[in-house]
Amino acid sequence: MDLGLTNKTALVLGSSRGLGLSVASVLAAEGAQVVLCGRNEERTRAAAESIVAAGGRAVAVTVDLADAGAAAQLGAAMERLGLTVDILVLNSGGPPPGSVLGVEPGTWTAQFGAMVQRLIEIAGVFVPGMRARGWGRVLTIASSGVVQPIPNLGISNTLRAALVGWSKTLAAEVASDGVTVNTIVPGRIHTERVDELDAAAAKRTGKTAEEIAAQSRATIPVGRYGKVEELAAVAAFLAGEPAAYVTGSVVRVDGGMIRSV
Ligand SMILES: NC(=O)c1ccc[n+]([C@@H]2O[C@H](COP(=O)([O-])OP(=O)(O)OC[C@H]3O[C@@H](n4cnc5c(N)ncnc54)[C@H](OP(=O)(O)O)[C@@H]3O)[C@@H](O)[C@H]2O)c1
């Protein structure tokens, strides 16, 4: 299937590693020019270089989503690069694990800024251009926790639900302009963050990280963690031309982990 991405530019947030990097790599392999983002300059540059080495078109931009000026910085960076954004992948770092009670007020505010508000502001910079050109894709990477809250990921469950409401609202507002807006909810996709969360759970419970991972796998009907490429393939489809009639959706990539219909 031709996804029609050859002349498109994708800005992928949180793409120096993990899900974001995999999504950027697949979009680049499908012909898109990709712009990678992360806080860590060296890692983000190395990620872009890995895509270029594989024959793709990629550049790196350093940005911290915790920074209130991040949306303006990205707008300026794209202008400097002479690129317009056709595909915007809203991804961020994950919050610390923990129960929902006892979170410091300042932590709520800071995490809301980096995980929710900044993504909305960045969409505010780039979606008007998509509307004006009559084509665009906005993909938000959330979490299975927005459908079925995950124990001990209180901040994630709470704040990411806001992104789902925002995404659905935006989808209706821009649908007639050729812009689709969808949310992807990963279940348990194997990345460094998942390893870090398993290690933290092991420390908390006195089990080994492998025992924690085995317990986790046992809750997934497919019986294993997902591969980053499996999520990226869904993202690439949603970003492509053939998905023009899919908008306002929450798409699960979870190996059947979420038990509700
Ligand atoms: N993997 C899963 O199964 C899963 C499931 C549900 C939800 N999620 C969520 O999906 C997102 C991606 O997951 P992942 O597993 O790929 O996480 P990850 O391995 O931790 O990658 C996060 C990416 O975001 C960047 N980042 C983190 N904080 C940032 C900030 N303040 N400003 C700019 N960039 C920032 C990181 O790069 P730098 O360090 O260079 O900034 C990195 O490229 C996370 O929010 C995670 O919680 C993942």
Coordinates of C-alpha atoms and ligand atoms in Angstrom, one line a residue:
M1 CA 0.0 0.0 0.0
D2 CA 1.4 3.4 -0.9
L3 CA 0.9 5.7 2.1
G4 CA 1.6 8.8 0.0
L5 CA 4.2 10.2 2.4
T6 CA 6.9 11.0 -0.1
N7 CA 6.4 14.7 -0.2
K8 CA 5.3 15.1 3.5
T9 CA 7.2 16.5 6.4
A10 CA 6.7 15.0 9.9
L11 CA 7.5 16.6 13.2
V12 CA 7.8 13.9 15.8
L13 CA 8.1 15.0 19.4
G14 CA 9.9 12.8 21.9
S15 CA 11.8 11.0 19.2
S16 CA 15.4 10.6 20.4
R17 CA 14.5 7.0 21.5
G18 CA 11.6 4.6 22.0
L19 CA 8.2 4.9 20.4
G20 CA 8.9 8.4 18.9
L21 CA 12.1 7.3 17.2
S22 CA 10.4 4.2 15.8
V23 CA 7.5 6.2 14.4
A24 CA 10.0 8.7 12.9
S25 CA 12.0 5.9 11.4
V26 CA 9.0 4.3 9.7
L27 CA 7.7 7.6 8.4
A28 CA 11.2 8.2 6.9
A29 CA 11.3 4.8 5.4
E30 CA 8.0 5.6 3.8
G31 CA 9.6 8.7 2.2
A32 CA 8.7 11.5 4.6
Q33 CA 11.2 14.1 5.7
V34 CA 11.3 13.8 9.5
V35 CA 12.2 16.2 12.2
L36 CA 13.3 14.5 15.4
C37 CA 13.0 16.2 18.8
G38 CA 14.4 15.6 22.3
R39 CA 16.1 17.3 25.2
N40 CA 19.4 15.4 24.8
E41 CA 21.1 17.0 21.9
E42 CA 23.6 14.2 21.3
R43 CA 21.0 11.5 21.5
T44 CA 18.6 13.3 19.2
R45 CA 21.3 14.0 16.6
A46 CA 22.4 10.4 16.8
A47 CA 18.8 9.3 16.2
A48 CA 18.5 11.5 13.1
E49 CA 21.9 10.2 11.9
S50 CA 20.7 6.6 12.2
I51 CA 17.7 7.5 10.0
V52 CA 19.9 9.2 7.4
A53 CA 22.3 6.2 7.5
A54 CA 19.3 4.0 6.6
G55 CA 18.6 6.2 3.6
G56 CA 16.0 8.5 5.1
R57 CA 15.7 12.3 5.4
A58 CA 16.0 13.4 9.0
V59 CA 17.1 16.4 11.0
A60 CA 17.3 16.9 14.8
V61 CA 16.0 19.8 16.9
T62 CA 16.7 20.0 20.6
V63 CA 13.7 21.1 22.7
D64 CA 12.5 20.6 26.2
L65 CA 8.7 20.2 26.5
A66 CA 9.0 21.4 30.1
D67 CA 10.0 24.8 28.7
A68 CA 7.1 27.2 28.4
G69 CA 8.7 28.5 25.2
A70 CA 8.9 25.1 23.5
A71 CA 6.1 25.8 20.9
A72 CA 7.6 29.1 19.8
Q73 CA 11.0 27.5 19.6
L74 CA 9.8 24.7 17.4
G75 CA 7.9 27.2 15.2
A76 CA 11.1 29.1 14.7
A77 CA 13.2 26.0 14.1
M78 CA 10.9 24.8 11.4
E79 CA 11.1 28.3 9.8
R80 CA 14.9 28.1 9.9
L81 CA 14.8 24.7 8.3
G82 CA 12.4 26.0 5.7
L83 CA 9.9 23.2 6.4
T84 CA 6.2 23.1 6.9
V85 CA 4.6 20.4 9.1
D86 CA 2.2 18.0 7.4
I87 CA 2.3 15.3 10.1
L88 CA 2.6 16.2 13.7
V89 CA 3.2 13.4 16.2
L90 CA 2.5 14.6 19.7
N91 CA 4.6 12.4 22.0
S92 CA 6.3 13.3 25.3
G93 CA 8.3 11.8 28.1
G94 CA 6.3 9.8 30.6
P95 CA 5.7 11.0 34.2
P96 CA 7.1 9.3 37.3
P97 CA 5.2 6.3 38.5
G98 CA 3.2 6.5 41.7
S99 CA -0.2 6.5 43.3
V100 CA -2.6 9.3 42.5
L101 CA -2.8 10.5 46.1
G102 CA 0.0 12.5 47.6
V103 CA 1.3 14.0 44.3
E104 CA 2.8 17.4 45.1
P105 CA 0.8 20.3 43.6
G106 CA 3.9 21.5 41.8
T107 CA 4.4 18.1 40.2
W108 CA 0.8 18.2 38.8
T109 CA 1.5 21.6 37.3
A110 CA 4.9 20.7 35.9
Q111 CA 3.7 17.4 34.4
F112 CA 0.6 19.0 32.9
G113 CA 2.9 21.6 31.2
A114 CA 5.3 19.1 29.7
M115 CA 2.8 16.3 28.9
V116 CA -0.4 18.1 27.9
Q117 CA -0.2 21.9 27.6
R118 CA 2.9 22.0 25.5
L119 CA 1.5 19.4 23.0
I120 CA -1.6 21.5 22.7
E121 CA 0.4 24.7 22.1
I122 CA 2.6 23.0 19.5
A123 CA -0.5 21.8 17.7
G124 CA -1.7 25.5 17.8
V125 CA 1.5 26.5 16.0
F126 CA 1.3 23.9 13.2
V127 CA -2.4 23.0 12.6
P128 CA -3.4 26.3 11.1
G129 CA -0.9 25.7 8.3
M130 CA -2.3 22.2 7.7
R131 CA -5.8 23.6 7.4
A132 CA -4.7 26.3 5.0
R133 CA -3.0 23.7 2.8
G134 CA -6.0 21.4 3.1
W135 CA -4.0 18.4 4.4
G136 CA -2.7 17.3 7.7
R137 CA -2.3 14.6 10.3
V138 CA -2.2 15.0 14.1
L139 CA -1.3 11.8 16.0
T140 CA -1.2 11.9 19.8
I141 CA 0.6 9.0 21.6
A142 CA -1.3 8.5 24.9
S143 CA -1.5 5.3 27.0
S144 CA -3.8 2.4 27.5
G145 CA -4.3 4.1 30.9
V146 CA -6.8 6.5 29.4
V147 CA -9.2 3.6 28.7
Q148 CA -8.2 1.3 31.6
P149 CA -6.3 3.2 34.3
I150 CA -3.0 1.5 35.1
P151 CA -2.2 0.9 38.8
N152 CA 0.6 3.1 40.1
L153 CA 0.7 5.4 37.0
G154 CA -1.6 8.0 38.6
I155 CA -0.3 11.0 36.8
S156 CA -0.3 9.4 33.4
N157 CA -3.8 8.0 33.8
T158 CA -5.1 11.4 34.9
L159 CA -3.3 13.9 32.6
R160 CA -3.4 11.8 29.4
A161 CA -7.2 11.6 29.6
A162 CA -7.2 15.4 29.0
L163 CA -5.4 14.8 25.7
V164 CA -8.1 12.4 24.5
G165 CA -10.8 15.0 25.1
W166 CA -8.7 17.6 23.4
S167 CA -7.9 15.4 20.4
K168 CA -11.5 14.4 19.9
T169 CA -12.6 18.0 20.0
L170 CA -9.9 19.2 17.6
A171 CA -10.8 16.3 15.2
A172 CA -14.3 17.7 14.7
E173 CA -13.1 21.3 14.4
V174 CA -10.6 20.6 11.5
A175 CA -12.1 17.5 9.7
S176 CA -13.6 19.5 6.8
D177 CA -10.1 21.0 6.1
G178 CA -8.5 17.6 5.3
V179 CA -6.8 17.3 8.7
T180 CA -7.3 14.1 10.7
V181 CA -6.7 13.9 14.4
N182 CA -6.3 10.6 16.2
T183 CA -4.9 9.2 19.4
I184 CA -2.8 6.0 19.7
V185 CA -2.9 4.2 23.0
P186 CA 0.0 1.9 23.5
G187 CA -0.4 -1.0 25.9
R188 CA 3.0 -2.3 26.8
I189 CA 5.5 -1.7 24.0
H190 CA 9.1 -2.7 24.8
T191 CA 11.2 0.5 25.2
E192 CA 13.8 1.7 27.6
R193 CA 11.0 3.4 29.6
V194 CA 9.2 0.1 30.0
D195 CA 12.4 -1.4 31.3
E196 CA 12.8 1.5 33.7
L197 CA 9.2 1.1 34.9
D198 CA 9.7 -2.6 35.4
A199 CA 13.0 -1.9 37.3
A200 CA 11.2 0.6 39.5
A201 CA 8.4 -1.9 40.3
A202 CA 11.0 -4.6 41.1
K203 CA 12.7 -2.3 43.6
R204 CA 9.3 -1.3 45.1
T205 CA 8.1 -4.9 45.5
G206 CA 11.3 -6.8 46.2
K207 CA 10.8 -8.9 43.0
T208 CA 13.2 -9.1 40.1
A209 CA 12.6 -7.0 37.0
E210 CA 12.1 -10.3 35.0
E211 CA 9.4 -11.4 37.5
I212 CA 7.6 -8.0 37.1
A213 CA 7.9 -8.3 33.3
A214 CA 6.5 -11.9 33.4
Q215 CA 3.5 -10.7 35.5
S216 CA 2.9 -7.9 33.1
R217 CA 3.1 -10.2 30.1
A218 CA 0.6 -12.5 31.7
T219 CA -2.0 -9.7 31.5
I220 CA -1.6 -9.4 27.7
P221 CA -3.6 -11.8 25.6
V222 CA -0.9 -11.9 22.9
G223 CA 1.5 -13.0 25.7
R224 CA 4.4 -10.6 25.1
Y225 CA 5.3 -6.9 25.1
G226 CA 4.7 -5.2 21.7
K227 CA 7.6 -4.2 19.4
V228 CA 8.1 -0.5 18.7
E229 CA 7.7 -1.3 15.0
E230 CA 4.3 -2.7 15.6
L231 CA 3.1 0.6 17.0
A232 CA 5.0 2.6 14.4
A233 CA 3.2 0.7 11.6
V234 CA -0.2 1.8 12.9
A235 CA 1.1 5.4 13.3
A236 CA 2.4 5.3 9.7
F237 CA -1.0 4.1 8.4
L238 CA -2.9 6.8 10.3
A239 CA -0.4 9.4 9.0
G240 CA -0.9 8.3 5.4
E241 CA -3.2 9.2 2.6
P242 CA -5.3 6.0 2.8
A243 CA -6.4 6.9 6.4
A244 CA -8.1 10.1 5.3
Y245 CA -11.5 8.9 6.7
V246 CA -10.2 7.9 10.1
T247 CA -10.4 10.8 12.5
G248 CA -11.4 11.4 16.1
S249 CA -10.4 7.8 16.9
V250 CA -8.6 6.2 19.8
V251 CA -6.6 3.4 18.3
R252 CA -5.3 0.7 20.6
V253 CA -2.0 -1.1 20.0
D254 CA -2.0 -3.3 23.1
G255 CA -2.0 -7.0 22.2
G256 CA -5.5 -7.2 23.6
M257 CA -4.4 -5.9 27.0
I258 CA -7.4 -3.5 27.5
R259 CA -10.3 -5.7 28.5
S260 CA -13.2 -3.5 27.6
V261 CA -14.8 -3.3 24.1
Ligands
LIG1 N1 6.2 2.1 25.8 C1 5.0 1.9 26.2 O1 4.6 0.8 26.3 C2 4.1 3.0 26.6 C3 2.8 2.7 27.1 C4 2.0 3.7 27.4 C5 2.4 5.1 27.3 N2 3.7 5.3 26.9 C6 4.1 6.7 26.8 O2 4.5 7.1 25.5 C7 5.6 8.0 25.5 C8 6.8 7.4 24.8 O3 7.1 6.2 25.4 P1 8.5 5.5 25.3 O4 8.4 4.2 26.0 O5 9.1 5.7 24.0 O6 9.3 6.5 26.3 P2 10.9 6.8 26.4 O7 11.7 5.7 26.0 O8 11.1 7.4 27.8 O9 11.1 8.0 25.3 C9 10.6 9.3 25.6 C10 11.1 10.3 24.5 O10 10.6 11.6 24.9 C11 11.8 12.5 25.0 N3 11.5 13.4 26.1 C12 11.3 13.0 27.4 N4 11.0 14.1 28.2 C13 11.1 15.2 27.3 C14 10.9 16.6 27.5 N5 10.7 17.2 28.6 N6 11.1 17.4 26.4 C15 11.3 16.8 25.1 N7 11.5 15.5 24.9 C16 11.3 14.7 26.0 C17 13.0 11.6 25.3 O11 14.2 12.1 24.8 P3 15.2 13.0 25.7 O12 15.5 12.3 26.9 O13 16.3 13.2 24.7 O14 14.4 14.3 26.0 C18 12.6 10.4 24.5 O15 13.0 10.6 23.1 C19 5.9 8.2 27.0 O16 5.2 9.3 27.5 C20 5.3 7.0 27.7 O17 4.9 7.2 29.0 C21 4.5 4.3 26.5

